[in-house]
Tab-separated table of C-alpha atoms (C1' of nucleotides) in Angstrom:
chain	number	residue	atom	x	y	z
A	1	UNK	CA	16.061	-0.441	-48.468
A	2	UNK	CA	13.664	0.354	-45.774
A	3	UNK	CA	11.462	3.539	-46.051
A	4	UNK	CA	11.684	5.872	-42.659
A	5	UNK	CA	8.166	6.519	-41.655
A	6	UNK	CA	6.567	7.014	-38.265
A	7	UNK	CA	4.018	3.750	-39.750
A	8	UNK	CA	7.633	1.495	-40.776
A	9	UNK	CA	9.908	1.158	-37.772
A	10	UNK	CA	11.303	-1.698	-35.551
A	11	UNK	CA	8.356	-2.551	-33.639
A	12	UNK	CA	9.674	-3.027	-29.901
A	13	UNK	CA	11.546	0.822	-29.631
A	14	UNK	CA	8.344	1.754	-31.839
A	15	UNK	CA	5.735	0.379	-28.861
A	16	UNK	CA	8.246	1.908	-26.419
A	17	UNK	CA	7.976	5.095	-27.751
A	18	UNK	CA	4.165	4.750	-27.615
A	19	UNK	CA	4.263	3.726	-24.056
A	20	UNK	CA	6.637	6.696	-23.384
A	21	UNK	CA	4.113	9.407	-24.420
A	22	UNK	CA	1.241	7.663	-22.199
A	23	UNK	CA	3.658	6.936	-19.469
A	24	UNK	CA	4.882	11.568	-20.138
A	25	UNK	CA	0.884	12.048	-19.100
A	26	UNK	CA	0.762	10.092	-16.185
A	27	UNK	CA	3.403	11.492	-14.933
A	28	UNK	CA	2.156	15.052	-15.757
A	29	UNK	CA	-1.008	14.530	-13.893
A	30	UNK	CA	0.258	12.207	-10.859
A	31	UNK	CA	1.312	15.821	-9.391
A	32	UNK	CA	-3.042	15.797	-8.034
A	33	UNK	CA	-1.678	12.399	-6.297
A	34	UNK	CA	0.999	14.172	-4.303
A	35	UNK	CA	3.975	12.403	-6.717
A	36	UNK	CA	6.352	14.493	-8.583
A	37	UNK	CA	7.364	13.704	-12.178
A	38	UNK	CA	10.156	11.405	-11.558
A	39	UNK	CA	7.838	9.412	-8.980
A	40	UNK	CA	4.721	9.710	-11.552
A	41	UNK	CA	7.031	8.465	-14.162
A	42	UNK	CA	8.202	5.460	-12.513
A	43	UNK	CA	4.509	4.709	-11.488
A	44	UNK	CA	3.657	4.976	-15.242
A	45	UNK	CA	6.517	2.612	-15.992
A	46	UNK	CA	5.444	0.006	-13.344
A	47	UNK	CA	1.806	0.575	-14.660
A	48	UNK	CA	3.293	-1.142	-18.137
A	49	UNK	CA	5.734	-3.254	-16.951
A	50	UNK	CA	3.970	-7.205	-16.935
A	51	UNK	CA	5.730	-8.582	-14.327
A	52	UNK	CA	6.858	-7.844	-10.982
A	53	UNK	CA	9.997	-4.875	-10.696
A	54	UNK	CA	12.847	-4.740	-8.123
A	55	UNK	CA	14.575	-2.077	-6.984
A	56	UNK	CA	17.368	-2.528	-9.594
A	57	UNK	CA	14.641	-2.991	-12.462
A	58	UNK	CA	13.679	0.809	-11.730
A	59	UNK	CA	17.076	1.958	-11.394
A	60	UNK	CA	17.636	0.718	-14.468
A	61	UNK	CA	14.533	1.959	-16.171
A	62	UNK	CA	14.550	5.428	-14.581
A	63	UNK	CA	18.475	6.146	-14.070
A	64	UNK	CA	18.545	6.644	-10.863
A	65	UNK	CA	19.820	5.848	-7.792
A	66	UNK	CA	18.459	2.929	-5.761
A	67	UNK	CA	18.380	5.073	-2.671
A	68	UNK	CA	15.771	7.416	-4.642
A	69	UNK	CA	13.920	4.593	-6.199
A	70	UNK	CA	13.832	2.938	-2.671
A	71	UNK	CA	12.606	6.219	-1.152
A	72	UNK	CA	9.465	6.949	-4.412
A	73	UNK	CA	8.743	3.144	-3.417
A	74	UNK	CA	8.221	3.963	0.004
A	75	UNK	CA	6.007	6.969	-1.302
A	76	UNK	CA	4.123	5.319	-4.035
A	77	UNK	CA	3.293	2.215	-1.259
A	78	UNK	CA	2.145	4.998	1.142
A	79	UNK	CA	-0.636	5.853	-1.221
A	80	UNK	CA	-1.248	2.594	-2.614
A	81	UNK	CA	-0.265	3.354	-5.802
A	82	UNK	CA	1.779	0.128	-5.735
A	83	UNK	CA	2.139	-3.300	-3.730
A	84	UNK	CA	5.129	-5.012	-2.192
A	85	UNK	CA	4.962	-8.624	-3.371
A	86	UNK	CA	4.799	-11.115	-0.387
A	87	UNK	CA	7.626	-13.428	-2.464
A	88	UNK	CA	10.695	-11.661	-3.273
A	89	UNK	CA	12.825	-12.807	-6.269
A	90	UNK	CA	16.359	-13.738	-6.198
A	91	UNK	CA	16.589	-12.082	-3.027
A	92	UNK	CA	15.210	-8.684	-3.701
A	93	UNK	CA	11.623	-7.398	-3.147
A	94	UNK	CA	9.553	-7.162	-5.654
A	95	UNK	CA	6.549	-4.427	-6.477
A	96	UNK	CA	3.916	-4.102	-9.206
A	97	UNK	CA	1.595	-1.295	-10.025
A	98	UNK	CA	-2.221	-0.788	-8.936
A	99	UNK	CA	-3.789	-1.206	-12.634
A	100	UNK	CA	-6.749	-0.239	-12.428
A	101	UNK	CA	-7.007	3.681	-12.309
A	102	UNK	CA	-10.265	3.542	-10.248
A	103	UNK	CA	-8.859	1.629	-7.189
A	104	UNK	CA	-5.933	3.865	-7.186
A	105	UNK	CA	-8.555	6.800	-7.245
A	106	UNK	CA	-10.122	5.732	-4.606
A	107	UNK	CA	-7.055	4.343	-1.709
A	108	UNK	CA	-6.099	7.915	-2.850
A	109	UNK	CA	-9.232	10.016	-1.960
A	110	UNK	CA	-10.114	7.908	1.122
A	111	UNK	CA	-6.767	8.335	2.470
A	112	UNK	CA	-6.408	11.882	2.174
A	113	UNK	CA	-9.752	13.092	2.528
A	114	UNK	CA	-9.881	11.254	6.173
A	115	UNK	CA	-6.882	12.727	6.631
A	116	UNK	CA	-8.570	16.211	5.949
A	117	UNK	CA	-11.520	15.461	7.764
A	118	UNK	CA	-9.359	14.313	10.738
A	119	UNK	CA	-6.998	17.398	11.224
A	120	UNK	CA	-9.855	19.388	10.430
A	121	UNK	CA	-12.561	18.672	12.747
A	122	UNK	CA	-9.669	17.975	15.758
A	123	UNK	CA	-9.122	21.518	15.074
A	124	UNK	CA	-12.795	22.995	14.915
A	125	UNK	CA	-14.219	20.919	17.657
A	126	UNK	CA	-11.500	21.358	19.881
A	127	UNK	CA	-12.068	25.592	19.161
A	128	UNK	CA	-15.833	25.552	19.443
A	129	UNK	CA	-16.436	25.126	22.940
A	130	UNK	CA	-14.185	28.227	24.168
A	131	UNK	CA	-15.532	30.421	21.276
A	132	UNK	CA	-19.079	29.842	22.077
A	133	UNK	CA	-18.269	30.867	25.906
A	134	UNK	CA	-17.020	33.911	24.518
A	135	UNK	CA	-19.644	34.801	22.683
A	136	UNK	CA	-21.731	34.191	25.882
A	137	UNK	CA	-19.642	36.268	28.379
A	138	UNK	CA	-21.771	39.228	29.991
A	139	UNK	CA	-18.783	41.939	29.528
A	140	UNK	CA	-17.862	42.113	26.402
A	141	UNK	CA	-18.094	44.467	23.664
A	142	UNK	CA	-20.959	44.012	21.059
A	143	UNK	CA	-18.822	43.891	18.319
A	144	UNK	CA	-16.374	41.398	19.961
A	145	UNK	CA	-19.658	39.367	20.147
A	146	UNK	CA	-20.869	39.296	16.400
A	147	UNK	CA	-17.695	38.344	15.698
A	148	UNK	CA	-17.085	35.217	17.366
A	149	UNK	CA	-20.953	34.747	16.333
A	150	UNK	CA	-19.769	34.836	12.993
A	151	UNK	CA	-16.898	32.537	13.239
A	152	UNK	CA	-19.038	30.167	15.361
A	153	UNK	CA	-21.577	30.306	12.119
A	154	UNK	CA	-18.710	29.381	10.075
A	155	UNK	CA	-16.933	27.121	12.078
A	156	UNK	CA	-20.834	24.996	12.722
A	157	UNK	CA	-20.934	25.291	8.942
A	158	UNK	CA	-17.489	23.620	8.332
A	159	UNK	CA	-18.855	21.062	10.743
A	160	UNK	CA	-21.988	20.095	8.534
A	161	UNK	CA	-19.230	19.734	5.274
A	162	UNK	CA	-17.218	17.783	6.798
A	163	UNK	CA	-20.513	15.331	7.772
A	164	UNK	CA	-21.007	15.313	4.306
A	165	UNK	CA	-17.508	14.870	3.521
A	166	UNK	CA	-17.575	11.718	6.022
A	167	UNK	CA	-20.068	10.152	4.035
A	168	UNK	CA	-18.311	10.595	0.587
A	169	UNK	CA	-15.463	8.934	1.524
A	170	UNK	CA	-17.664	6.300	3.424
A	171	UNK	CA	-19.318	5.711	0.331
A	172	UNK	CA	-16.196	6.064	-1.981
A	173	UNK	CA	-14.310	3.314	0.342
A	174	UNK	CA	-17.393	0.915	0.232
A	175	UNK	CA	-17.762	0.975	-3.657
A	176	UNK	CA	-20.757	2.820	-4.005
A	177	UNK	CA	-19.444	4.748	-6.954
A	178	UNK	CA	-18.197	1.389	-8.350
A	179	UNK	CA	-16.882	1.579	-12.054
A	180	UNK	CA	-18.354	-1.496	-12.795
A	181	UNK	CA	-21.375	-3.638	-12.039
A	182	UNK	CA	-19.466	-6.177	-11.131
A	183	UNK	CA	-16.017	-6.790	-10.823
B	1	UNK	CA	-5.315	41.463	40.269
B	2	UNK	CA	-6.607	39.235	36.579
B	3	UNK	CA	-5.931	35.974	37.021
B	4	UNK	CA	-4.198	34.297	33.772
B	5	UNK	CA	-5.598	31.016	32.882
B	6	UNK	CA	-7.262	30.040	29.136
B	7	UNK	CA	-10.655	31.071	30.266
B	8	UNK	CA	-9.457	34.248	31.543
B	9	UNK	CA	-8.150	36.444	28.923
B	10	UNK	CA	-8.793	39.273	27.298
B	11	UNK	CA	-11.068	38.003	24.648
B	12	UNK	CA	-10.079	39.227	21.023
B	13	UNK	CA	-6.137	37.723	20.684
B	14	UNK	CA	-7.848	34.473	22.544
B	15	UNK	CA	-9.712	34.739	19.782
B	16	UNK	CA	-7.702	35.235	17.360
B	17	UNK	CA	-5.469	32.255	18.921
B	18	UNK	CA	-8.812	30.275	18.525
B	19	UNK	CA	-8.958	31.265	14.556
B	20	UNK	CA	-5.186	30.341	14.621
B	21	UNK	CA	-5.515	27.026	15.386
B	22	UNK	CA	-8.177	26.535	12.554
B	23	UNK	CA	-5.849	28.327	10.065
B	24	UNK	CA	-3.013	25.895	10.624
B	25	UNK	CA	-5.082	23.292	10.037
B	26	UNK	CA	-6.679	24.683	6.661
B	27	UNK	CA	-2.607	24.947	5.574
B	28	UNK	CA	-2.226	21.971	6.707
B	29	UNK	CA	-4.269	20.048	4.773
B	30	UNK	CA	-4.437	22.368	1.749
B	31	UNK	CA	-1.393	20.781	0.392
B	32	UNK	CA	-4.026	18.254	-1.243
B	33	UNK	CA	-5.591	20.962	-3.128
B	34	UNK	CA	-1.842	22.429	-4.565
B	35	UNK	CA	-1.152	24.904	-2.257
B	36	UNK	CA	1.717	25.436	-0.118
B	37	UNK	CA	1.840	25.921	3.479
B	38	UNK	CA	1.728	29.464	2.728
B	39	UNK	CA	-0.777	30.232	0.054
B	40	UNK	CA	-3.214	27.915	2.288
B	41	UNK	CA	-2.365	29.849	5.530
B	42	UNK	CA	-3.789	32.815	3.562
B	43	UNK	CA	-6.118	31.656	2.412
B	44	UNK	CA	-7.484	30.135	6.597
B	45	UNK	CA	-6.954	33.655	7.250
B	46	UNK	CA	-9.312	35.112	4.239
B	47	UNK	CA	-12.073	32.540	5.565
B	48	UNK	CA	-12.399	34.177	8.627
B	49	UNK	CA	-12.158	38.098	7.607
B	50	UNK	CA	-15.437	39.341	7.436
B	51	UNK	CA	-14.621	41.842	4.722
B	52	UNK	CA	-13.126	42.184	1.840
B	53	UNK	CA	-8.969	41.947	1.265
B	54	UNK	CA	-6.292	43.668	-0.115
B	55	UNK	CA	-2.980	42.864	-1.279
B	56	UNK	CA	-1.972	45.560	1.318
B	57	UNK	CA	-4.139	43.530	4.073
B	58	UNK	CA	-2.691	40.377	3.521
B	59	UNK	CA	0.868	41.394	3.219
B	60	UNK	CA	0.813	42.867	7.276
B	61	UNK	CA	-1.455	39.811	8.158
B	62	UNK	CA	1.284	37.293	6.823
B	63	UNK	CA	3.952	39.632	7.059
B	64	UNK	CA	5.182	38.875	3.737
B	65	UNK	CA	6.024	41.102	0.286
B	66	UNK	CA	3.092	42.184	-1.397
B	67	UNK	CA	4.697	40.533	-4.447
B	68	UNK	CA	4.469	37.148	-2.562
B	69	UNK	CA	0.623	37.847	-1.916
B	70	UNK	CA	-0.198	38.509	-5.879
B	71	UNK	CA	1.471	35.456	-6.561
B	72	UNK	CA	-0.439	33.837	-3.806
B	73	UNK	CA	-3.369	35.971	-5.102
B	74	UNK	CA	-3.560	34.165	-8.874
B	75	UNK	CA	-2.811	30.811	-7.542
B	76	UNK	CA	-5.994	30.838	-5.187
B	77	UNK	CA	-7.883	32.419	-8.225
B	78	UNK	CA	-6.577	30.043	-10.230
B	79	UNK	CA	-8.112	27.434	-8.006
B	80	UNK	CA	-11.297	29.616	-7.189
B	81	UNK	CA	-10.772	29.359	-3.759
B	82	UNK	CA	-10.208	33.339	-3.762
B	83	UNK	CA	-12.813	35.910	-5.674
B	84	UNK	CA	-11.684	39.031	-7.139
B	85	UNK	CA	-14.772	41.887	-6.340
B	86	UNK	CA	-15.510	44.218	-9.131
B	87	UNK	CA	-15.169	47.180	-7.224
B	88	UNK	CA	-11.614	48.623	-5.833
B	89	UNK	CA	-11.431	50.385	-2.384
B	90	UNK	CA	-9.584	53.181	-2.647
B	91	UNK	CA	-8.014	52.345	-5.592
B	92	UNK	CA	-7.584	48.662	-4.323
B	93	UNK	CA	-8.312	45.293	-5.757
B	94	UNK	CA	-10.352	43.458	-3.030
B	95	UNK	CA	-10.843	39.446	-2.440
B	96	UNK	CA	-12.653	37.474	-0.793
B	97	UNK	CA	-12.753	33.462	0.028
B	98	UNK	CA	-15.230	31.464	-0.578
B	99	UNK	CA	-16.471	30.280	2.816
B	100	UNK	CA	-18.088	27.141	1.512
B	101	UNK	CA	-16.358	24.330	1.372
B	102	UNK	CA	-18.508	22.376	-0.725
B	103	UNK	CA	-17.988	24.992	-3.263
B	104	UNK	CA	-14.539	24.683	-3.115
B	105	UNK	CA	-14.425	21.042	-3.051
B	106	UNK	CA	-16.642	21.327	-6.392
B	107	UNK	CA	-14.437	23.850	-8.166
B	108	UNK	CA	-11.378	22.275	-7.370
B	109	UNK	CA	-11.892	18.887	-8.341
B	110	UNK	CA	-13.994	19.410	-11.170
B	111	UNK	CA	-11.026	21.744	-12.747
B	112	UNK	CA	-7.952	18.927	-11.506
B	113	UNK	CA	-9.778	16.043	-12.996
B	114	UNK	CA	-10.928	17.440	-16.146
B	115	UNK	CA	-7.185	18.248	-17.119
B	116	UNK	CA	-6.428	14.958	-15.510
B	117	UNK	CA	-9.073	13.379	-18.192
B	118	UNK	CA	-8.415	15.462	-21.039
B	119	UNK	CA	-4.336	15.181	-20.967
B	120	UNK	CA	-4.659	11.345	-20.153
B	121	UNK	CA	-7.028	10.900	-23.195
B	122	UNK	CA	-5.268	12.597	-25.373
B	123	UNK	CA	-2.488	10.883	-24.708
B	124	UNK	CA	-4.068	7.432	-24.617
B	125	UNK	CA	-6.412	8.203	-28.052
B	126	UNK	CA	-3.243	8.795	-29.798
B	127	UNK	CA	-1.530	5.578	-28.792
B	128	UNK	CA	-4.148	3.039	-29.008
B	129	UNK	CA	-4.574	3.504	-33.240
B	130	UNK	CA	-0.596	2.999	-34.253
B	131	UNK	CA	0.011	0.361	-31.459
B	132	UNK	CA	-3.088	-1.813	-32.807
B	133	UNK	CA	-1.674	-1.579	-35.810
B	134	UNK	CA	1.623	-3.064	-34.714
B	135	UNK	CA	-0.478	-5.311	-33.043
B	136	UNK	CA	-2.100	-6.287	-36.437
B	137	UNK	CA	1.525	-6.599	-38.497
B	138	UNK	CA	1.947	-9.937	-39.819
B	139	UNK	CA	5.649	-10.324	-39.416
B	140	UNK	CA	5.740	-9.588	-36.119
B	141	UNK	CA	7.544	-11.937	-33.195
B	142	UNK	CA	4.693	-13.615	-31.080
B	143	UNK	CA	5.612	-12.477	-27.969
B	144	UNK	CA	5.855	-8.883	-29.279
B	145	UNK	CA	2.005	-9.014	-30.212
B	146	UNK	CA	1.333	-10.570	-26.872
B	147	UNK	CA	3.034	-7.543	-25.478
B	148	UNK	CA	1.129	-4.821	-27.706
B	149	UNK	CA	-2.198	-6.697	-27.069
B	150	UNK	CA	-1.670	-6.449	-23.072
B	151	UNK	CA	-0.739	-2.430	-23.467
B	152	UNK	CA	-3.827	-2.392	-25.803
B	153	UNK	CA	-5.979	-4.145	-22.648
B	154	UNK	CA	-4.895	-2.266	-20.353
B	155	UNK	CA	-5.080	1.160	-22.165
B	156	UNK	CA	-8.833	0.587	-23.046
B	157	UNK	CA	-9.665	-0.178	-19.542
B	158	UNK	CA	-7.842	3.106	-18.546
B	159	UNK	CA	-10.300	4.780	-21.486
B	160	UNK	CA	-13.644	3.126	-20.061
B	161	UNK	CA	-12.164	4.359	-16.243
B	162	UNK	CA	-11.710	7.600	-18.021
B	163	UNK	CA	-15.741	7.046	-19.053
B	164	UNK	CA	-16.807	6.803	-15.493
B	165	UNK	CA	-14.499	9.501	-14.266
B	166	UNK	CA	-16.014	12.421	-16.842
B	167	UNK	CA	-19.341	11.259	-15.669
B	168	UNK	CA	-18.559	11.506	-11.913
B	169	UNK	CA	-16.835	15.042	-12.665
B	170	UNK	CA	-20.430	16.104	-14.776
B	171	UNK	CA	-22.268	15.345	-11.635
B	172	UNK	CA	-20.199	16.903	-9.391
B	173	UNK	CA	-20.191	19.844	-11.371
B	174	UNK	CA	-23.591	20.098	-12.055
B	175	UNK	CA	-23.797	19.399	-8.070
B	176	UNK	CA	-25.591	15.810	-7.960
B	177	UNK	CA	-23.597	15.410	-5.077
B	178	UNK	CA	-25.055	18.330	-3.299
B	179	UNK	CA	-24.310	18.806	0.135
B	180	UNK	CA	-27.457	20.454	0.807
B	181	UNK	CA	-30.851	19.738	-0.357
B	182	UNK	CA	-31.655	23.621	-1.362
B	183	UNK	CA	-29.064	26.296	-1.267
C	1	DT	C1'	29.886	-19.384	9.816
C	2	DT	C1'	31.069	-16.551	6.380
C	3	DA	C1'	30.625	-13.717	2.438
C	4	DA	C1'	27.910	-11.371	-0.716
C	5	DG	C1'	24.312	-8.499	-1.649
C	6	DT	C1'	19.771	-6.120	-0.448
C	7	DG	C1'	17.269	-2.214	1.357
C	8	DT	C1'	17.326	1.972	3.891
C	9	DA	C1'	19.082	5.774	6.947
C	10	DC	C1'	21.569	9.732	6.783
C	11	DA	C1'	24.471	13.485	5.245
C	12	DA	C1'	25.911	16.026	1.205
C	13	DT	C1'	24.812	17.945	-3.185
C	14	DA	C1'	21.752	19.364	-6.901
C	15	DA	C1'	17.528	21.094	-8.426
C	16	DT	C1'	13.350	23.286	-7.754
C	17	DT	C1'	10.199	26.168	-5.428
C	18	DT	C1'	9.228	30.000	-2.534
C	19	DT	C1'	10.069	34.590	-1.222
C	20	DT	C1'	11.883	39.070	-1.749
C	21	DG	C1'	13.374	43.429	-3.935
C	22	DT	C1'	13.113	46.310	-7.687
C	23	DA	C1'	11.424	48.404	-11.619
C	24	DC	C1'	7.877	49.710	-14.505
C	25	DG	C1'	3.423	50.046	-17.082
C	26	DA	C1'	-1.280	51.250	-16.011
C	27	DA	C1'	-4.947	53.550	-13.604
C	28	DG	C1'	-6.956	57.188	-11.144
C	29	DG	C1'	-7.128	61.426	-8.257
C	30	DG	C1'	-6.115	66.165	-8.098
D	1	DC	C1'	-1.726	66.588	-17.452
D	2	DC	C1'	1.016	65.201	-13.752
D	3	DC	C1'	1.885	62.620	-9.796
D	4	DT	C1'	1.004	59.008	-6.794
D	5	DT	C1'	0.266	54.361	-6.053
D	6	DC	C1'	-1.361	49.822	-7.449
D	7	DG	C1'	-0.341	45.308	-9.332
D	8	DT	C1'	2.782	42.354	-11.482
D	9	DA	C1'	6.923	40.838	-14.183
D	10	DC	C1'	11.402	39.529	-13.557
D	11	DA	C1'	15.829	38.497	-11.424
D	12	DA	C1'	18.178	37.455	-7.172
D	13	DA	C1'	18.200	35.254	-2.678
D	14	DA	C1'	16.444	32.020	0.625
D	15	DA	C1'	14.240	27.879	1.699
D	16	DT	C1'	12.710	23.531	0.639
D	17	DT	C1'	12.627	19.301	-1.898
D	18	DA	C1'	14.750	15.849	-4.849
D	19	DT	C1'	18.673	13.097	-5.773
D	20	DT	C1'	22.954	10.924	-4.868
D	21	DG	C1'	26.708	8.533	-2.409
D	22	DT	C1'	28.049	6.063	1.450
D	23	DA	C1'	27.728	3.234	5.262
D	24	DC	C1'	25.638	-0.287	7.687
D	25	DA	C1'	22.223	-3.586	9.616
D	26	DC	C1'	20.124	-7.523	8.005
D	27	DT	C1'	19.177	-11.527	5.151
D	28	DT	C1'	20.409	-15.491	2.741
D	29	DA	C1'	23.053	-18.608	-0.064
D	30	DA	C1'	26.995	-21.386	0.095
DNA sequence: TTAAGTGTACAATAATTTTTGTACGAAGGG
DNA sequence: CCCTTCGTACAAAAATTATTGTACACTTAA
């Protein structure tokens, strides 16, 4: 008779098990990539998985609908988590998982750092130019004026991050912080 | 008679339609850093008061319950985007935000990726012993090993990305990055 | 050309998150 | 010491997000 230990078990539910408790931290963390658990889980099931998944693959892995796995593929393609396979397979598309955690770092961070950047200085530059005639106009109270000196300061300040910012992601998108030497 | 064009207005609610505009865009695109429209709204408006806040402040600013603003209170302390002062006024808990975004960059991401890291290793150090193991197992189908070895690949490349990404959060947190030459 | 089946849009439902109201312990002024 | 008021915990309500079911346009195999 076989002894019950967490060492002496079938090895396939065993290793799935094992998987499952990697796969429960991924999608615990995914929520600083903008997926929620169910998404992060079926990343961290695709990040596994050898070969290419379809729609019905995740379904089946994730019990769920297609409609919601066809909507967290839409998602998980939007930040590059995953790619669409140019081939599908017996009529249905096919996806597999980004593998390698520092490529999905970075399509991550570039994409929603410009995206910060973008909205950001849109707003501040387009605010600047009024606030700084303010701040010039002869009739206005002294107070009024330190104030829109101060959000001019601010605002000019906010400017120089985002400069900064600009190059990180410049960087970050050409490799500069590669992982490896080589790849 | 006044004419009414943008130019022409009486200067402190264009300004405060100026700081507006800003604002949105700081909720906007605080949903990256895990706050809500809301809590990032606040938190556009704390950047631009000069002084100190209050629970009492924010609430007729965002015309919201005061309960609302504690909660929106710990969450941006939680984050350090917020500072709770020392002192009260009049009996008062005061806040203020940190105006630099660098700073808030830094605190943010340093605190997000270290529990990325640290829940991701934990997870992935307590795998990679039992499923060697398995790996190891003499009476074991072929393909089976083939698939524990591939996990095994694929878990120690996520450890040596895990390498790299406690380094990059040391020197962002010790502010190698640093925005400005001297503070 | 037809029939079967895929992927997605959209509306309905379920679940979660956000917001409010209330109550209460704690702190501080009188 | 008492009385006011602050800050927050907690439950209820409102709003938003996640999930499902259905329908349908489109593709493709036969």
């Amino acid at each position: 008779m076989r002894r019950i230990t967490t060492q002496d078990q079938e090895p396939v539910p065993r290793r799935n098990e094992l998987r499952a408790q990697v796969i429960e931290a991924i999608a615990q963390t995914m929520d600083l990539y903008g997926a929620n658990h169910s998404f992060g889980k079926l990343y961290g099931i695709m990040f596994f998985e050898d070969k290419p998944m379809t729609l019905e693959d995740m379904k089946d892995h994730m019990n769920m609908s297609k409609s919601n796995m066809s909507y967290a593929v839409r998602s998980l393609l939007d930040s590059k988590m995953i790619t669409k396979l140019e081939e599908k397979k017996e009529r249905k598309d096919q996806y597999v998982a980004e593998t390698d955690f520092f490529t999905t770092f970075r399509n991550f961070f570039t994409l929603k750092l410009q995206r910060e950047i973008d909205i950001m200085l849109v707003a501040i530059n387009g605010v600047i130019p009024e606030l700084s005639e303010i701040a010039l106009t002869e009739d206005i109270a002294d107070d009024e004026r330190q104030e829109c000196l101060q959000d001019l300061y601010k605002l000019r300040h906010a400017v120089s991050y985002y400069t900064w910012l600009q190059e990180f992601v410049d960087q970050l998108r050409d490799g500069d912080f590669s992982n490896q030497v080589t790849d």
